[in-house]
Amino acid sequence: MHRIRRVPRLPTSSRSLSTRASKILSALDIPTDTSKVVLGVYDGSWGGSGEPLESRCPSTGELLATVSTATAKELQEAIAKSRDAYKQFRFMPAPRRGEVVRQIREALSAKRDELGALVSLEMGKIYTEGQGEVQEFVDICDYAVGLSRMMNGRVISSERPGHTILEVPNPLGVVGVLSAFNFPVAVYGWNLALSMAAGNATLWKPAPSTPLCSVAVTKIVANVLEKNGIPGAVASLVCGGKAVGETVVGSKDIDMVSFTGSEAVGRIVGKAVQDRFGKVLLELGGNNAVIVMPDADLSLALPSVLFSSVGTAGQRCTSTRRLYLHRSIANEFLERLQKAYKTVRMGDPLAQGTLLGPLHNGGAVGVYKQAIEAIKSSGGEIITGGSVTTELLSPELHKGHFVQPTIAIPKSPSTSQDIWRTETFAPVLNVALFDELEEAIEWNNDVPQGLSSSLWTRDVRNIGKWLGPGGSDAGIVNVNVGTSGAEIGAAFGGNKSTGWGRESGGDSWKQYVRWSASTINFSNEIPLAQGVNFDTA
């Protein structure tokens, strides 16, 4: 059993949880007694006496729980304990650390469905996407287990006789992870698995609106650490708001900060971490485009565009925001896409058959409304959707944040307009027509963001242009695959104002270690490089 360090103050009134909420929370060892605050700080023991956060279900508006946060003192204690835990954990052999990650993988897999349901309940994405998010964490653990035996350096030939050069990776320190609401489990998983395999301690500051997901995950991880005699502060949790985030970002005891969020906040985080010469990994805005050529297989392109633009209610960083259609197929494609939009079932994300859940909160609904008004006021046309609606939903969902998935045709395709240059975190798809691939590629690139992009074509010449030096400048450049749904095997991240960060697969692990170049002399001479002669004889 985990120790409880302190008990925060209690709410002044009690309430009853819905049956489904109570069932989901109970399955994950989260208290359902609404007269008590759920503890949201963990550094080897559970606590937190700061101002509680409210967790609300975006589908119904139900208050799920109040979750305690870290006071300034408690946060400093958690950081210090993370530091101490790192100093111990770094000496564990990497394959042994990999075994611990494997056990975490097994524990997560055993609770995949329950965690997936919690993601749906607290974040709002449909159940199958919630399960898929947890599966991402499981998958990246698999990856990190293998990686723990392959975090290799390099042997480099020296120009000097009797010398060799090594490039050596070692654990980095404490990694601070600031995750966003839209992937309240997976983003932390991407970071924790690689950070732990590399020998670091990780301190997690989750989004203030999804604290229950972070508590549930941390309980699972903490149980594994405890069984292996590893300090719990190897995977600390500090729930809180802006002040907690600012302290984590500014702390010299946090060697690296991994931040997922908006471009505006990412700019602040990047400057703050750089100002103290820390390492920073940024995963920021995505304003992703799909280009459909006349030779594309429309029967494949259409469902892909539908999922990428409507899935997660448009709240993925990889959601399709811009659709560029070749003029010769535009009418047919739009007609079929509009029909497909009408088949999307909106409703309770936990109900079977639902494809569109709510936006996460009222602020997101406001962003949606502003985007619709901007399109209309600039002379654009809304051809599908465009409204906030709960009329056709069951009564228990009338307090939810539901909006219609929207297809719009702005008056002009000019990327100088904010409509095209701004990421709208909602299911709003803007469409423009083009005549030549080069024109569409220019539009694809001529925005601040550079996360994901997709070209639909069966012409290898088009593929060559798209992947080449004059092609897409995004971090993800797909062909006949949508902008959403990346696998963990490749590095995930974007360029330009998306932040240049890379997480998950590929060479991403190299960010979680410190590198040393070591020249070793095993000869009886001390020659200098480049033929320099400094002989005093």
XYZ file of C-alpha atoms in Angstrom:
537
model
C 0.000 0.000 0.000
C 1.160 3.529 -0.742
C 1.696 5.895 2.161
C -0.599 8.934 2.412
C 1.374 11.921 3.541
C -1.380 14.377 4.347
C -5.088 14.879 3.918
C -6.284 18.041 2.130
C -9.302 19.991 3.240
C -12.653 18.535 2.290
C -15.435 20.008 0.184
C -18.252 21.599 2.138
C -20.953 19.477 0.470
C -21.330 15.988 -0.924
C -22.958 14.715 -4.116
C -23.683 11.435 -5.788
C -21.705 10.186 -8.755
C -23.509 8.693 -11.707
C -23.432 4.914 -11.812
C -21.162 4.758 -14.846
C -18.668 7.285 -13.413
C -18.559 5.413 -10.119
C -17.942 2.134 -11.920
C -15.100 3.529 -14.034
C -13.338 5.239 -11.124
C -13.699 2.245 -8.816
C -12.089 -0.030 -11.385
C -8.981 2.178 -11.270
C -8.741 2.518 -7.486
C -9.893 6.147 -7.550
C -12.084 7.088 -4.577
C -15.756 7.603 -5.387
C -16.666 9.107 -2.023
C -17.548 12.586 -3.188
C -17.040 14.073 0.267
C -13.306 13.482 -0.107
C -10.643 15.054 -2.280
C -8.676 12.734 -4.569
C -4.973 13.110 -3.840
C -3.111 14.521 -6.849
C 0.524 14.665 -5.739
C 2.824 11.644 -5.651
C 6.563 11.506 -4.949
C 6.764 8.170 -3.200
C 3.767 8.960 -1.022
C 0.415 10.517 -1.901
C -0.548 13.985 -0.780
C -1.247 17.504 -1.920
C -2.829 20.291 0.097
C -3.080 22.948 -2.585
C -6.294 24.361 -4.012
C -8.228 21.414 -5.516
C -8.933 21.090 -9.225
C -12.318 20.074 -10.559
C -12.592 17.195 -13.002
C -15.775 17.400 -15.080
C -17.202 15.094 -17.704
C -17.392 17.057 -20.989
C -20.297 14.912 -22.172
C -22.645 15.603 -19.286
C -21.096 18.381 -17.225
C -20.998 16.046 -14.231
C -18.468 16.900 -11.544
C -16.429 13.711 -11.318
C -14.064 14.642 -8.508
C -12.023 17.323 -6.875
C -8.310 16.597 -7.000
C -5.696 18.082 -4.707
C -2.731 20.020 -6.076
C 0.811 20.754 -4.961
C 1.550 23.798 -2.863
C 4.786 25.644 -3.600
C 6.517 23.778 -0.757
C 5.145 20.395 -1.819
C 6.259 21.001 -5.383
C 9.815 21.778 -4.286
C 9.789 18.634 -2.159
C 8.625 16.561 -5.127
C 11.350 18.008 -7.344
C 13.983 17.308 -4.674
C 12.762 13.734 -4.232
C 12.801 13.232 -7.990
C 16.392 14.403 -8.016
C 17.347 12.000 -5.248
C 15.520 9.143 -6.980
C 17.398 9.837 -10.208
C 20.743 9.668 -8.428
C 19.870 6.130 -7.343
C 18.035 4.943 -10.450
C 20.764 5.982 -12.915
C 23.045 3.195 -11.650
C 20.554 0.439 -12.431
C 21.717 -1.360 -15.610
C 19.690 -0.333 -18.635
C 18.331 -3.850 -19.361
C 17.126 -4.025 -15.762
C 15.372 -0.691 -16.228
C 13.850 -2.168 -19.353
C 12.459 -5.039 -17.280
C 10.724 -2.500 -15.027
C 9.226 -0.823 -18.099
C 8.051 -4.261 -19.268
C 6.223 -4.745 -15.990
C 4.606 -1.330 -16.371
C 3.538 -2.403 -19.843
C 1.869 -5.515 -18.442
C 0.109 -3.549 -15.707
C -1.187 -0.985 -18.192
C -2.342 -3.658 -20.613
C -4.337 -5.339 -17.857
C -6.219 -2.057 -17.308
C -6.433 -0.931 -20.942
C -10.221 -1.000 -21.155
C -10.724 0.665 -17.776
C -8.212 3.414 -18.536
C -9.710 3.859 -21.991
C -13.115 4.372 -20.408
C -11.668 6.979 -18.040
C -10.125 8.843 -20.971
C -13.570 8.918 -22.614
C -15.236 10.003 -19.387
C -12.817 12.784 -18.473
C -11.414 13.944 -21.823
C -14.392 13.189 -24.101
C -12.974 11.114 -26.962
C -14.906 8.016 -28.017
C -14.223 4.753 -26.222
C -12.294 3.052 -29.022
C -9.991 6.081 -29.224
C -9.566 6.006 -25.456
C -8.546 2.367 -25.647
C -6.229 3.195 -28.538
C -4.564 5.916 -26.515
C -3.768 3.506 -23.708
C -2.515 1.048 -26.316
C -0.034 3.710 -27.442
C 1.409 3.732 -23.934
C 1.586 -0.071 -24.004
C 3.257 -0.014 -27.422
C 5.880 2.561 -26.489
C 6.715 0.459 -23.423
C 7.336 -2.486 -25.749
C 9.596 -0.246 -27.804
C 11.462 1.026 -24.739
C 12.057 -2.497 -23.434
C 13.937 -3.411 -26.590
C 15.616 -0.026 -26.672
C 17.004 -0.557 -23.172
C 19.454 -3.066 -24.696
C 20.251 -0.880 -27.696
C 20.893 2.625 -26.357
C 24.246 2.467 -28.024
C 26.998 4.976 -28.420
C 29.526 4.888 -31.258
C 33.160 4.012 -31.827
C 34.855 6.520 -34.123
C 38.200 6.101 -35.826
C 40.866 8.510 -34.656
C 43.435 10.105 -36.937
C 46.031 9.608 -34.181
C 47.799 6.230 -33.847
C 46.919 4.315 -30.702
C 43.798 6.372 -30.089
C 40.057 5.723 -30.348
C 37.037 7.977 -29.911
C 33.797 6.990 -28.207
C 30.451 8.742 -28.143
C 28.851 7.709 -24.851
C 25.231 8.204 -23.704
C 24.448 8.479 -19.992
C 21.273 9.278 -18.040
C 20.304 12.939 -18.222
C 18.634 13.695 -14.894
C 15.053 14.699 -14.150
C 12.624 15.090 -17.048
C 9.610 17.326 -16.491
C 6.593 16.382 -18.606
C 3.828 18.937 -19.122
C 1.073 17.172 -21.040
C -2.111 18.416 -22.698
C -5.747 17.432 -22.163
C -6.289 15.862 -25.581
C -3.970 12.901 -24.960
C -3.992 12.658 -21.166
C -2.322 9.223 -21.109
C -0.303 8.643 -24.289
C 1.901 11.758 -24.276
C 3.101 10.994 -20.766
C 3.680 7.407 -21.861
C 5.859 8.453 -24.788
C 8.052 10.394 -22.383
C 8.038 8.117 -19.355
C 8.943 4.931 -21.202
C 11.957 6.426 -22.976
C 13.022 8.524 -19.996
C 12.899 5.537 -17.658
C 14.778 3.279 -20.070
C 17.426 5.996 -20.301
C 17.836 6.058 -16.511
C 16.057 9.301 -15.640
C 13.451 10.289 -13.096
C 10.287 11.845 -14.535
C 8.061 14.462 -12.958
C 4.603 14.795 -14.539
C 2.507 17.940 -14.487
C -0.701 16.979 -16.356
C -3.345 19.286 -17.802
C -5.503 20.764 -15.014
C -8.687 19.451 -16.626
C -7.671 15.762 -16.799
C -6.197 15.041 -13.358
C -8.009 11.720 -12.851
C -6.279 10.142 -15.848
C -2.916 11.117 -14.394
C -3.793 9.807 -10.945
C -4.949 6.475 -12.383
C -1.823 6.033 -14.499
C 0.498 7.041 -11.667
C -1.129 4.504 -9.335
C -0.384 1.755 -11.858
C 3.217 2.873 -12.374
C 3.808 3.412 -8.661
C 2.696 -0.134 -7.843
C 5.302 -1.534 -10.235
C 8.057 0.665 -8.826
C 7.175 -0.332 -5.279
C 7.264 -4.053 -6.119
C 10.755 -3.583 -7.538
C 12.073 -1.583 -4.585
C 12.491 1.540 -6.705
C 11.786 4.992 -5.238
C 8.349 6.211 -6.244
C 9.792 9.601 -7.115
C 11.276 8.024 -10.245
C 7.774 8.752 -11.604
C 6.389 11.689 -9.630
C 3.078 13.446 -10.202
C 2.251 17.073 -9.394
C -1.251 18.163 -10.308
C -1.785 21.900 -10.413
C -2.343 24.974 -12.500
C -0.204 27.668 -14.059
C 1.981 28.296 -11.014
C 2.989 24.624 -10.788
C 3.837 24.559 -14.494
C 5.904 27.725 -14.264
C 7.912 26.337 -11.362
C 8.649 23.086 -13.175
C 9.712 24.964 -16.305
C 11.932 27.339 -14.346
C 13.583 24.835 -12.008
C 17.292 24.249 -12.502
C 16.753 20.805 -11.003
C 14.654 19.801 -14.014
C 17.218 18.940 -16.676
C 14.746 18.657 -19.540
C 11.206 19.880 -20.062
C 8.889 18.116 -22.497
C 5.920 20.384 -23.202
C 2.841 19.604 -25.275
C 0.408 22.452 -25.824
C -0.278 25.656 -27.694
C 2.212 27.645 -29.723
C 1.704 30.678 -27.487
C 2.544 28.849 -24.260
C 5.251 26.804 -25.992
C 7.037 30.009 -26.939
C 7.104 31.025 -23.265
C 8.255 27.580 -22.132
C 10.998 27.404 -24.748
C 12.420 30.792 -23.770
C 12.265 30.047 -20.055
C 14.069 26.708 -20.325
C 16.643 28.067 -22.735
C 17.259 31.015 -20.426
C 18.567 28.577 -17.803
C 20.301 26.416 -20.452
C 18.036 23.430 -19.901
C 16.920 21.007 -22.601
C 13.458 21.449 -24.051
C 11.220 19.282 -26.228
C 8.233 21.110 -27.731
C 5.154 19.570 -29.348
C 2.963 22.516 -30.285
C 0.304 23.474 -32.813
C -0.660 21.554 -35.910
C -2.453 23.121 -38.876
C -2.431 20.052 -41.047
C -3.294 19.805 -44.720
C -4.457 17.029 -47.038
C -3.942 17.312 -50.801
C -6.082 15.142 -53.082
C -4.896 14.693 -56.668
C -7.162 13.703 -59.592
C -5.553 10.248 -59.805
C -6.186 9.496 -56.112
C -8.294 6.556 -55.004
C -11.201 8.577 -53.634
C -12.749 5.542 -51.960
C -9.689 5.462 -49.677
C -9.081 9.194 -49.381
C -12.623 9.993 -48.281
C -12.832 7.876 -45.059
C -9.307 8.955 -44.197
C -10.197 12.641 -44.465
C -13.370 11.996 -42.480
C -11.506 10.428 -39.567
C -8.651 12.916 -39.610
C -11.001 15.909 -39.531
C -13.793 14.588 -37.271
C -11.992 12.067 -35.016
C -11.520 13.221 -31.413
C -13.873 16.092 -32.358
C -10.976 17.742 -34.178
C -8.903 17.901 -31.000
C -5.841 15.998 -32.150
C -2.727 18.011 -32.891
C -2.663 15.990 -36.134
C -6.312 16.642 -37.060
C -6.857 17.745 -40.643
C -7.670 21.472 -40.708
C -7.098 22.184 -44.403
C -8.248 20.207 -47.439
C -6.870 21.039 -50.886
C -8.775 19.388 -53.730
C -7.796 19.305 -57.384
C -10.420 21.238 -59.272
C -11.325 18.297 -61.522
C -12.493 16.111 -58.631
C -13.552 18.750 -56.108
C -17.317 18.632 -56.666
C -17.497 14.844 -56.510
C -15.282 14.619 -53.438
C -17.123 17.341 -51.521
C -20.505 15.833 -52.326
C -19.384 12.452 -51.010
C -17.673 14.015 -47.982
C -20.809 15.946 -47.025
C -22.831 12.737 -47.159
C -20.229 11.006 -45.017
C -20.374 13.809 -42.430
C -24.120 13.246 -42.087
C -23.538 9.609 -41.141
C -21.308 10.508 -38.179
C -23.172 9.653 -34.996
C -22.752 12.282 -32.287
C -23.369 11.364 -28.665
C -22.068 9.748 -25.523
C -18.448 8.776 -26.240
C -18.830 5.692 -24.056
C -21.805 4.416 -26.048
C -21.263 1.846 -28.779
C -21.594 3.347 -32.250
C -20.736 6.922 -31.274
C -18.156 8.470 -33.606
C -18.199 12.067 -32.371
C -17.990 13.043 -28.728
C -17.952 16.524 -27.208
C -15.361 19.228 -27.201
C -13.415 19.191 -23.962
C -14.812 22.305 -22.316
C -16.720 25.533 -22.782
C -13.606 27.383 -23.872
C -13.205 25.012 -26.817
C -16.812 25.667 -27.812
C -16.001 29.378 -27.782
C -13.040 28.792 -30.102
C -15.312 26.837 -32.442
C -17.873 29.656 -32.517
C -15.191 32.251 -33.214
C -13.838 30.224 -36.115
C -17.301 29.859 -37.683
C -17.968 33.573 -37.321
C -14.570 34.448 -38.839
C -15.336 32.330 -41.904
C -18.768 33.857 -42.356
C -17.714 37.452 -41.760
C -14.915 37.168 -44.330
C -17.303 35.975 -47.040
C -16.756 32.236 -46.654
C -19.446 29.574 -46.944
C -20.391 26.919 -44.405
C -21.515 23.917 -46.440
C -21.904 21.440 -43.568
C -22.424 21.969 -39.843
C -21.488 25.246 -38.223
C -23.616 25.108 -35.075
C -23.478 24.221 -31.411
C -26.128 21.612 -30.805
C -27.499 19.199 -28.227
C -31.089 19.141 -29.494
C -30.943 15.650 -30.958
C -29.096 14.173 -28.002
C -30.525 12.470 -24.945
C -31.373 14.763 -22.006
C -28.368 13.718 -19.888
C -26.072 15.112 -22.613
C -27.700 18.550 -22.860
C -25.023 20.080 -20.628
C -22.266 18.600 -22.778
C -19.995 20.555 -25.130
C -21.243 19.206 -28.450
C -20.766 20.946 -31.800
C -21.488 19.983 -35.377
C -18.519 18.882 -37.477
C -18.072 21.582 -40.063
C -16.909 21.902 -43.659
C -16.254 25.436 -44.869
C -15.079 27.078 -48.076
C -13.330 30.353 -47.225
C -13.695 33.140 -49.781
C -10.005 33.054 -50.676
C -7.318 30.361 -50.449
C -4.726 32.986 -49.542
C -2.584 31.782 -46.680
C -2.127 35.375 -45.557
C -5.543 35.108 -43.898
C -5.822 34.026 -40.255
C -8.485 31.479 -41.245
C -5.770 29.427 -42.926
C -2.850 30.287 -40.638
C -4.459 29.620 -37.251
C -5.022 26.220 -35.705
C -8.645 25.822 -34.610
C -8.810 23.018 -32.053
C -12.272 21.875 -33.129
C -13.855 19.925 -36.025
C -13.656 22.697 -38.627
C -12.317 21.733 -42.067
C -11.476 24.521 -44.536
C -11.442 23.613 -48.235
C -9.744 25.203 -51.255
C -9.330 24.174 -54.897
C -6.045 24.012 -56.837
C -4.934 23.335 -60.402
C -1.289 22.231 -60.014
C 0.408 20.187 -57.303
C 3.100 22.837 -56.866
C 0.405 25.358 -55.944
C -1.051 23.049 -53.293
C 2.397 22.297 -51.855
C 3.052 26.024 -51.567
C -0.199 26.457 -49.630
C 0.644 23.462 -47.463
C 3.970 25.022 -46.475
C 2.955 28.676 -46.233
C 1.681 28.550 -42.644
C 3.588 28.899 -39.358
C 2.978 25.308 -38.264
C 4.584 22.171 -39.675
C 3.311 19.040 -37.986
C 1.494 16.633 -40.331
C 0.600 16.553 -44.021
C -0.860 14.082 -46.495
C -0.889 13.629 -50.267
C -3.334 11.330 -52.044
C -2.038 10.166 -55.411
C -1.060 7.035 -57.363
C 1.522 8.822 -59.493
C 5.079 8.155 -58.344
C 6.184 11.472 -59.849
C 3.870 13.327 -57.479
C 5.223 11.318 -54.572
C 8.764 12.301 -55.536
C 7.860 15.976 -55.510
C 6.007 15.649 -52.202
C 8.857 13.914 -50.374
C 11.698 15.873 -51.962
C 13.415 19.177 -51.151
C 10.585 21.165 -52.715
C 7.864 19.105 -51.016
C 6.076 19.285 -47.693
C 8.053 20.954 -44.916
C 6.118 19.245 -42.133
C 7.579 16.747 -39.676
C 5.106 14.092 -40.852
C 4.801 13.727 -44.633
C 2.347 10.972 -45.548
C 1.288 9.464 -48.848
C -2.146 7.830 -49.141
C -2.465 7.956 -45.362
C -4.307 10.597 -43.335
C -2.703 13.228 -41.135
C -3.836 11.469 -37.924
C -3.058 8.107 -36.415
C 0.742 7.979 -36.226
C 2.394 4.771 -35.015
C 4.974 4.740 -32.238
C 7.839 3.284 -34.297
C 8.737 6.530 -36.044
C 9.669 9.795 -34.391
C 6.616 11.987 -33.834
C 6.862 15.754 -34.069
C 6.788 18.814 -36.255
C 8.843 21.660 -37.608
C 8.598 25.451 -37.550
C 6.199 26.738 -34.877
C 5.223 23.183 -34.029
C 8.464 23.271 -32.072
C 10.965 20.907 -33.781
C 10.520 18.349 -30.999
C 10.489 14.599 -31.580
C 8.882 12.024 -29.298
C 8.149 8.310 -29.380
C 10.188 6.218 -31.866
C 13.105 6.736 -34.230
C 16.039 8.533 -32.626
C 13.833 10.355 -30.098
C 15.497 8.507 -27.223
C 18.710 10.427 -27.861
C 17.111 13.539 -26.367
C 16.712 11.810 -22.990
C 20.433 11.234 -22.415
C 23.524 13.378 -22.091
C 26.240 12.712 -24.620
C 29.983 12.675 -24.089
C 32.742 12.405 -26.658
C 35.633 10.461 -25.126
C 39.045 10.178 -26.753
C 41.105 7.347 -25.296
C 44.874 7.085 -25.735
C 46.192 3.544 -25.359
C 49.588 4.274 -26.927
C 52.915 5.443 -25.524
C 52.793 8.726 -27.439
C 50.757 11.927 -27.107
C 50.344 13.182 -30.693
C 48.097 16.210 -31.281
C 45.275 16.264 -33.785
C 45.516 18.038 -37.135
C 49.295 17.508 -37.110
C 49.887 20.294 -34.583
C 53.461 20.273 -33.248
C 54.025 21.617 -29.736
C 57.405 20.015 -29.041
C 59.350 21.918 -26.414
C 62.478 19.813 -26.790
